[in-house]
Amino acid sequence: MDKEISLCVISKDQGKFLQGFLKHIKNFIDEIVIIDTGSTDNSLEIIKEFDCNLIQVKQGEMGMSGLRNIYLEKAKKEWIVVLDPD
């Protein structure tokens, strides 16, 4: 029986890496949850292109542990993988 996998990512201005990252990993996971902390590059367009569950949070509103708690709440699959796009 296959396990269902959520990919969770915290990102800001990672457009340089996101497209290749998401393209290569999308076949191995069932859900993508990305927290964006205020990107000003093309990151948001790339995230939308890959139909990710996007959560936007302003930089500095909370620390990394708070951001992790958000994606852990939003991820719906049995297993969670946490990766950085770079």
mmCIF file of N, CA and C in Angstrom:
data_model
loop_
_atom_site.group_PDB
_atom_site.id
_atom_site.type_symbol
_atom_site.label_atom_id
_atom_site.label_comp_id
_atom_site.label_asym_id
_atom_site.label_seq_id
_atom_site.Cartn_x
_atom_site.Cartn_y
_atom_site.Cartn_z
ATOM 1 N N MET A 1 0.842 -1.183 0.000
ATOM 2 C CA MET A 1 0.000 0.000 0.000
ATOM 3 C C MET A 1 0.885 1.244 0.000
ATOM 4 N N ASP A 2 0.631 2.151 -0.922
ATOM 5 C CA ASP A 2 1.399 3.384 -0.999
ATOM 6 C C ASP A 2 0.985 4.350 0.093
ATOM 7 N N LYS A 3 1.945 5.046 0.628
ATOM 8 C CA LYS A 3 1.683 6.089 1.616
ATOM 9 C C LYS A 3 1.451 7.390 0.867
ATOM 10 N N GLU A 4 0.631 8.243 1.428
ATOM 11 C CA GLU A 4 0.430 9.562 0.849
ATOM 12 C C GLU A 4 1.407 10.522 1.500
ATOM 13 N N ILE A 5 2.024 11.383 0.693
ATOM 14 C CA ILE A 5 3.099 12.249 1.168
ATOM 15 C C ILE A 5 2.791 13.711 0.885
ATOM 16 N N SER A 6 2.952 14.539 1.911
ATOM 17 C CA SER A 6 2.878 15.996 1.777
ATOM 18 C C SER A 6 4.300 16.542 1.768
ATOM 19 N N LEU A 7 4.570 17.445 0.852
ATOM 20 C CA LEU A 7 5.824 18.185 0.846
ATOM 21 C C LEU A 7 5.548 19.547 1.454
ATOM 22 N N CYS A 8 6.342 19.938 2.455
ATOM 23 C CA CYS A 8 6.189 21.234 3.103
ATOM 24 C C CYS A 8 7.460 22.050 2.907
ATOM 25 N N VAL A 9 7.271 23.309 2.513
ATOM 26 C CA VAL A 9 8.380 24.187 2.170
ATOM 27 C C VAL A 9 8.121 25.581 2.743
ATOM 28 N N ILE A 10 9.164 26.199 3.279
ATOM 29 C CA ILE A 10 9.130 27.617 3.630
ATOM 30 C C ILE A 10 10.031 28.314 2.624
ATOM 31 N N SER A 11 9.511 29.374 2.001
ATOM 32 C CA SER A 11 10.238 29.985 0.897
ATOM 33 C C SER A 11 10.089 31.504 0.892
ATOM 34 N N LYS A 12 11.131 32.169 0.439
ATOM 35 C CA LYS A 12 11.078 33.600 0.126
ATOM 36 C C LYS A 12 12.088 33.865 -0.991
ATOM 37 N N ASP A 13 11.601 34.444 -2.073
ATOM 38 C CA ASP A 13 12.447 34.788 -3.222
ATOM 39 C C ASP A 13 13.301 33.610 -3.703
ATOM 40 N N GLN A 14 12.651 32.458 -3.851
ATOM 41 C CA GLN A 14 13.342 31.253 -4.321
ATOM 42 C C GLN A 14 12.996 30.914 -5.772
ATOM 43 N N GLY A 15 12.503 31.900 -6.507
ATOM 44 C CA GLY A 15 12.106 31.665 -7.889
ATOM 45 C C GLY A 15 13.194 31.030 -8.736
ATOM 46 N N LYS A 16 14.425 31.357 -8.453
ATOM 47 C CA LYS A 16 15.566 30.808 -9.190
ATOM 48 C C LYS A 16 15.619 29.276 -9.090
ATOM 49 N N PHE A 17 15.130 28.741 -7.986
ATOM 50 C CA PHE A 17 15.218 27.306 -7.731
ATOM 51 C C PHE A 17 13.873 26.581 -7.807
ATOM 52 N N LEU A 18 12.776 27.285 -7.541
ATOM 53 C CA LEU A 18 11.475 26.641 -7.353
ATOM 54 C C LEU A 18 10.996 25.822 -8.537
ATOM 55 N N GLN A 19 11.101 26.354 -9.740
ATOM 56 C CA GLN A 19 10.558 25.649 -10.893
ATOM 57 C C GLN A 19 11.211 24.285 -11.080
ATOM 58 N N GLY A 20 12.509 24.229 -11.090
ATOM 59 C CA GLY A 20 13.202 22.946 -11.241
ATOM 60 C C GLY A 20 12.941 22.014 -10.068
ATOM 61 N N PHE A 21 12.935 22.569 -8.877
ATOM 62 C CA PHE A 21 12.674 21.794 -7.656
ATOM 63 C C PHE A 21 11.301 21.145 -7.722
ATOM 64 N N LEU A 22 10.265 21.937 -7.985
ATOM 65 C CA LEU A 22 8.910 21.405 -8.010
ATOM 66 C C LEU A 22 8.698 20.447 -9.178
ATOM 67 N N LYS A 23 9.299 20.753 -10.314
ATOM 68 C CA LYS A 23 9.182 19.884 -11.490
ATOM 69 C C LYS A 23 9.724 18.488 -11.191
ATOM 70 N N HIS A 24 10.847 18.422 -10.498
ATOM 71 C CA HIS A 24 11.481 17.136 -10.241
ATOM 72 C C HIS A 24 10.840 16.361 -9.095
ATOM 73 N N ILE A 25 10.229 17.039 -8.170
ATOM 74 C CA ILE A 25 9.693 16.337 -6.999
ATOM 75 C C ILE A 25 8.207 16.025 -7.103
ATOM 76 N N LYS A 26 7.487 16.690 -7.994
ATOM 77 C CA LYS A 26 6.022 16.557 -8.034
ATOM 78 C C LYS A 26 5.542 15.127 -8.243
ATOM 79 N N ASN A 27 6.295 14.295 -8.907
ATOM 80 C CA ASN A 27 5.876 12.917 -9.160
ATOM 81 C C ASN A 27 6.054 11.994 -7.958
ATOM 82 N N PHE A 28 6.718 12.484 -6.927
ATOM 83 C CA PHE A 28 6.998 11.661 -5.754
ATOM 84 C C PHE A 28 6.129 12.005 -4.553
ATOM 85 N N ILE A 29 5.351 13.061 -4.657
ATOM 86 C CA ILE A 29 4.542 13.512 -3.526
ATOM 87 C C ILE A 29 3.091 13.698 -3.978
ATOM 88 N N ASP A 30 2.202 13.799 -2.998
ATOM 89 C CA ASP A 30 0.777 13.909 -3.302
ATOM 90 C C ASP A 30 0.214 15.296 -3.036
ATOM 91 N N GLU A 31 0.921 16.094 -2.275
ATOM 92 C CA GLU A 31 0.438 17.424 -1.895
ATOM 93 C C GLU A 31 1.656 18.312 -1.645
ATOM 94 N N ILE A 32 1.556 19.572 -2.054
ATOM 95 C CA ILE A 32 2.620 20.535 -1.809
ATOM 96 C C ILE A 32 2.055 21.704 -1.011
ATOM 97 N N VAL A 33 2.634 21.939 0.165
ATOM 98 C CA VAL A 33 2.247 23.067 1.009
ATOM 99 C C VAL A 33 3.454 23.999 1.084
ATOM 100 N N ILE A 34 3.284 25.232 0.602
ATOM 101 C CA ILE A 34 4.381 26.202 0.616
ATOM 102 C C ILE A 34 3.966 27.429 1.413
ATOM 103 N N ILE A 35 4.794 27.788 2.365
ATOM 104 C CA ILE A 35 4.623 29.052 3.082
ATOM 105 C C ILE A 35 5.573 30.042 2.446
ATOM 106 N N ASP A 36 5.023 31.113 1.902
ATOM 107 C CA ASP A 36 5.840 32.176 1.326
ATOM 108 C C ASP A 36 5.848 33.351 2.298
ATOM 109 N N THR A 37 7.039 33.845 2.592
ATOM 110 C CA THR A 37 7.182 34.903 3.594
ATOM 111 C C THR A 37 7.477 36.261 2.966
ATOM 112 N N GLY A 38 6.863 36.520 1.816
ATOM 113 C CA GLY A 38 6.981 37.847 1.219
ATOM 114 C C GLY A 38 7.851 37.941 -0.008
ATOM 115 N N SER A 39 7.783 36.974 -0.887
ATOM 116 C CA SER A 39 8.606 36.991 -2.100
ATOM 117 C C SER A 39 8.283 38.195 -2.981
ATOM 118 N N THR A 40 9.329 38.745 -3.586
ATOM 119 C CA THR A 40 9.173 39.848 -4.530
ATOM 120 C C THR A 40 9.646 39.454 -5.931
ATOM 121 N N ASP A 41 10.073 38.210 -6.095
ATOM 122 C CA ASP A 41 10.490 37.721 -7.404
ATOM 123 C C ASP A 41 9.326 36.956 -8.041
ATOM 124 N N ASN A 42 9.592 36.013 -8.897
ATOM 125 C CA ASN A 42 8.547 35.262 -9.600
ATOM 126 C C ASN A 42 8.088 34.009 -8.845
ATOM 127 N N SER A 43 8.428 33.894 -7.586
ATOM 128 C CA SER A 43 8.090 32.702 -6.802
ATOM 129 C C SER A 43 6.598 32.411 -6.773
ATOM 130 N N LEU A 44 5.778 33.414 -6.550
ATOM 131 C CA LEU A 44 4.332 33.192 -6.426
ATOM 132 C C LEU A 44 3.727 32.651 -7.712
ATOM 133 N N GLU A 45 4.194 33.132 -8.846
ATOM 134 C CA GLU A 45 3.693 32.634 -10.129
ATOM 135 C C GLU A 45 4.060 31.161 -10.315
ATOM 136 N N ILE A 46 5.259 30.807 -9.933
ATOM 137 C CA ILE A 46 5.710 29.412 -10.052
ATOM 138 C C ILE A 46 4.903 28.523 -9.118
ATOM 139 N N ILE A 47 4.698 28.975 -7.900
ATOM 140 C CA ILE A 47 3.923 28.200 -6.921
ATOM 141 C C ILE A 47 2.516 27.952 -7.452
ATOM 142 N N LYS A 48 1.891 28.958 -8.019
ATOM 143 C CA LYS A 48 0.537 28.804 -8.566
ATOM 144 C C LYS A 48 0.524 27.874 -9.776
ATOM 145 N N GLU A 49 1.574 27.934 -10.588
ATOM 146 C CA GLU A 49 1.683 27.073 -11.766
ATOM 147 C C GLU A 49 1.661 25.592 -11.374
ATOM 148 N N PHE A 50 2.221 25.264 -10.228
ATOM 149 C CA PHE A 50 2.293 23.872 -9.783
ATOM 150 C C PHE A 50 1.140 23.499 -8.854
ATOM 151 N N ASP A 51 0.149 24.353 -8.756
ATOM 152 C CA ASP A 51 -1.065 24.079 -7.975
ATOM 153 C C ASP A 51 -0.744 23.687 -6.532
ATOM 154 N N CYS A 52 0.122 24.463 -5.926
ATOM 155 C CA CYS A 52 0.508 24.226 -4.534
ATOM 156 C C CYS A 52 -0.492 24.875 -3.586
ATOM 157 N N ASN A 53 -0.564 24.356 -2.396
ATOM 158 C CA ASN A 53 -1.337 24.983 -1.331
ATOM 159 C C ASN A 53 -0.462 26.109 -0.783
ATOM 160 N N LEU A 54 -0.749 27.335 -1.171
ATOM 161 C CA LEU A 54 0.071 28.496 -0.826
ATOM 162 C C LEU A 54 -0.475 29.189 0.412
ATOM 163 N N ILE A 55 0.419 29.427 1.354
ATOM 164 C CA ILE A 55 0.090 30.180 2.556
ATOM 165 C C ILE A 55 1.058 31.363 2.594
ATOM 166 N N GLN A 56 0.524 32.574 2.618
ATOM 167 C CA GLN A 56 1.367 33.765 2.635
ATOM 168 C C GLN A 56 1.390 34.357 4.041
ATOM 169 N N VAL A 57 2.595 34.561 4.539
ATOM 170 C CA VAL A 57 2.818 35.122 5.864
ATOM 171 C C VAL A 57 3.860 36.222 5.718
ATOM 172 N N LYS A 58 3.644 37.346 6.364
ATOM 173 C CA LYS A 58 4.628 38.428 6.307
ATOM 174 C C LYS A 58 5.881 38.048 7.080
ATOM 175 N N GLN A 59 7.034 38.365 6.495
ATOM 176 C CA GLN A 59 8.314 38.113 7.131
ATOM 177 C C GLN A 59 8.326 38.761 8.510
ATOM 178 N N GLY A 60 8.753 38.027 9.507
ATOM 179 C CA GLY A 60 8.888 38.574 10.849
ATOM 180 C C GLY A 60 7.651 38.437 11.714
ATOM 181 N N GLU A 61 6.524 37.967 11.142
ATOM 182 C CA GLU A 61 5.315 37.788 11.957
ATOM 183 C C GLU A 61 5.498 36.692 12.990
ATOM 184 N N MET A 62 6.324 35.719 12.671
ATOM 185 C CA MET A 62 6.583 34.614 13.595
ATOM 186 C C MET A 62 7.912 33.982 13.239
ATOM 187 N N GLY A 63 8.453 33.217 14.142
ATOM 188 C CA GLY A 63 9.720 32.527 13.904
ATOM 189 C C GLY A 63 9.524 31.262 13.091
ATOM 190 N N MET A 64 10.622 30.583 12.852
ATOM 191 C CA MET A 64 10.583 29.353 12.049
ATOM 192 C C MET A 64 9.691 28.288 12.676
ATOM 193 N N SER A 65 9.700 28.168 13.982
ATOM 194 C CA SER A 65 8.861 27.140 14.611
ATOM 195 C C SER A 65 7.378 27.448 14.382
ATOM 196 N N GLY A 66 6.994 28.716 14.411
ATOM 197 C CA GLY A 66 5.617 29.089 14.121
ATOM 198 C C GLY A 66 5.233 28.768 12.697
ATOM 199 N N LEU A 67 6.145 29.025 11.759
ATOM 200 C CA LEU A 67 5.895 28.704 10.353
ATOM 201 C C LEU A 67 5.751 27.194 10.163
ATOM 202 N N ARG A 68 6.596 26.430 10.829
ATOM 203 C CA ARG A 68 6.497 24.968 10.729
ATOM 204 C C ARG A 68 5.164 24.469 11.277
ATOM 205 N N ASN A 69 4.725 25.059 12.364
ATOM 206 C CA ASN A 69 3.430 24.658 12.925
ATOM 207 C C ASN A 69 2.298 24.906 11.929
ATOM 208 N N ILE A 70 2.394 25.999 11.171
ATOM 209 C CA ILE A 70 1.365 26.289 10.168
ATOM 210 C C ILE A 70 1.326 25.204 9.109
ATOM 211 N N TYR A 71 2.482 24.846 8.541
ATOM 212 C CA TYR A 71 2.410 23.838 7.480
ATOM 213 C C TYR A 71 2.076 22.461 8.017
ATOM 214 N N LEU A 72 2.435 22.176 9.252
ATOM 215 C CA LEU A 72 2.038 20.890 9.829
ATOM 216 C C LEU A 72 0.521 20.811 10.014
ATOM 217 N N GLU A 73 -0.111 21.932 10.309
ATOM 218 C CA GLU A 73 -1.573 21.980 10.402
ATOM 219 C C GLU A 73 -2.231 21.804 9.041
ATOM 220 N N LYS A 74 -1.640 22.379 8.010
ATOM 221 C CA LYS A 74 -2.241 22.384 6.664
ATOM 222 C C LYS A 74 -2.007 21.090 5.894
ATOM 223 N N ALA A 75 -0.913 20.400 6.172
ATOM 224 C CA ALA A 75 -0.600 19.160 5.459
ATOM 225 C C ALA A 75 -1.617 18.088 5.828
ATOM 226 N N LYS A 76 -2.181 17.438 4.838
ATOM 227 C CA LYS A 76 -3.276 16.487 5.055
ATOM 228 C C LYS A 76 -2.887 15.024 4.822
ATOM 229 N N LYS A 77 -1.713 14.775 4.318
ATOM 230 C CA LYS A 77 -1.339 13.401 3.987
ATOM 231 C C LYS A 77 -0.691 12.699 5.185
ATOM 232 N N GLU A 78 -0.524 11.383 5.060
ATOM 233 C CA GLU A 78 -0.031 10.568 6.183
ATOM 234 C C GLU A 78 1.429 10.868 6.534
ATOM 235 N N TRP A 79 2.244 11.126 5.535
ATOM 236 C CA TRP A 79 3.662 11.406 5.747
ATOM 237 C C TRP A 79 3.970 12.838 5.322
ATOM 238 N N ILE A 80 4.925 13.463 5.995
ATOM 239 C CA ILE A 80 5.326 14.834 5.683
ATOM 240 C C ILE A 80 6.824 14.862 5.419
ATOM 241 N N VAL A 81 7.199 15.456 4.279
ATOM 242 C CA VAL A 81 8.593 15.669 3.917
ATOM 243 C C VAL A 81 8.821 17.173 3.909
ATOM 244 N N VAL A 82 9.901 17.593 4.557
ATOM 245 C CA VAL A 82 10.244 19.022 4.613
ATOM 246 C C VAL A 82 11.537 19.210 3.841
ATOM 247 N N LEU A 83 11.494 20.083 2.813
ATOM 248 C CA LEU A 83 12.668 20.354 1.990
ATOM 249 C C LEU A 83 12.759 21.846 1.687
ATOM 250 N N ASP A 84 13.961 22.290 1.354
ATOM 251 C CA ASP A 84 14.193 23.650 0.869
ATOM 252 C C ASP A 84 14.425 23.579 -0.633
ATOM 253 N N PRO A 85 13.952 24.554 -1.377
ATOM 254 C CA PRO A 85 14.101 24.514 -2.833
ATOM 255 C C PRO A 85 15.540 24.616 -3.321
ATOM 256 N N ASP A 86 16.404 25.191 -2.514
ATOM 257 C CA ASP A 86 17.785 25.362 -2.962
ATOM 258 C C ASP A 86 18.652 24.233 -2.472
#
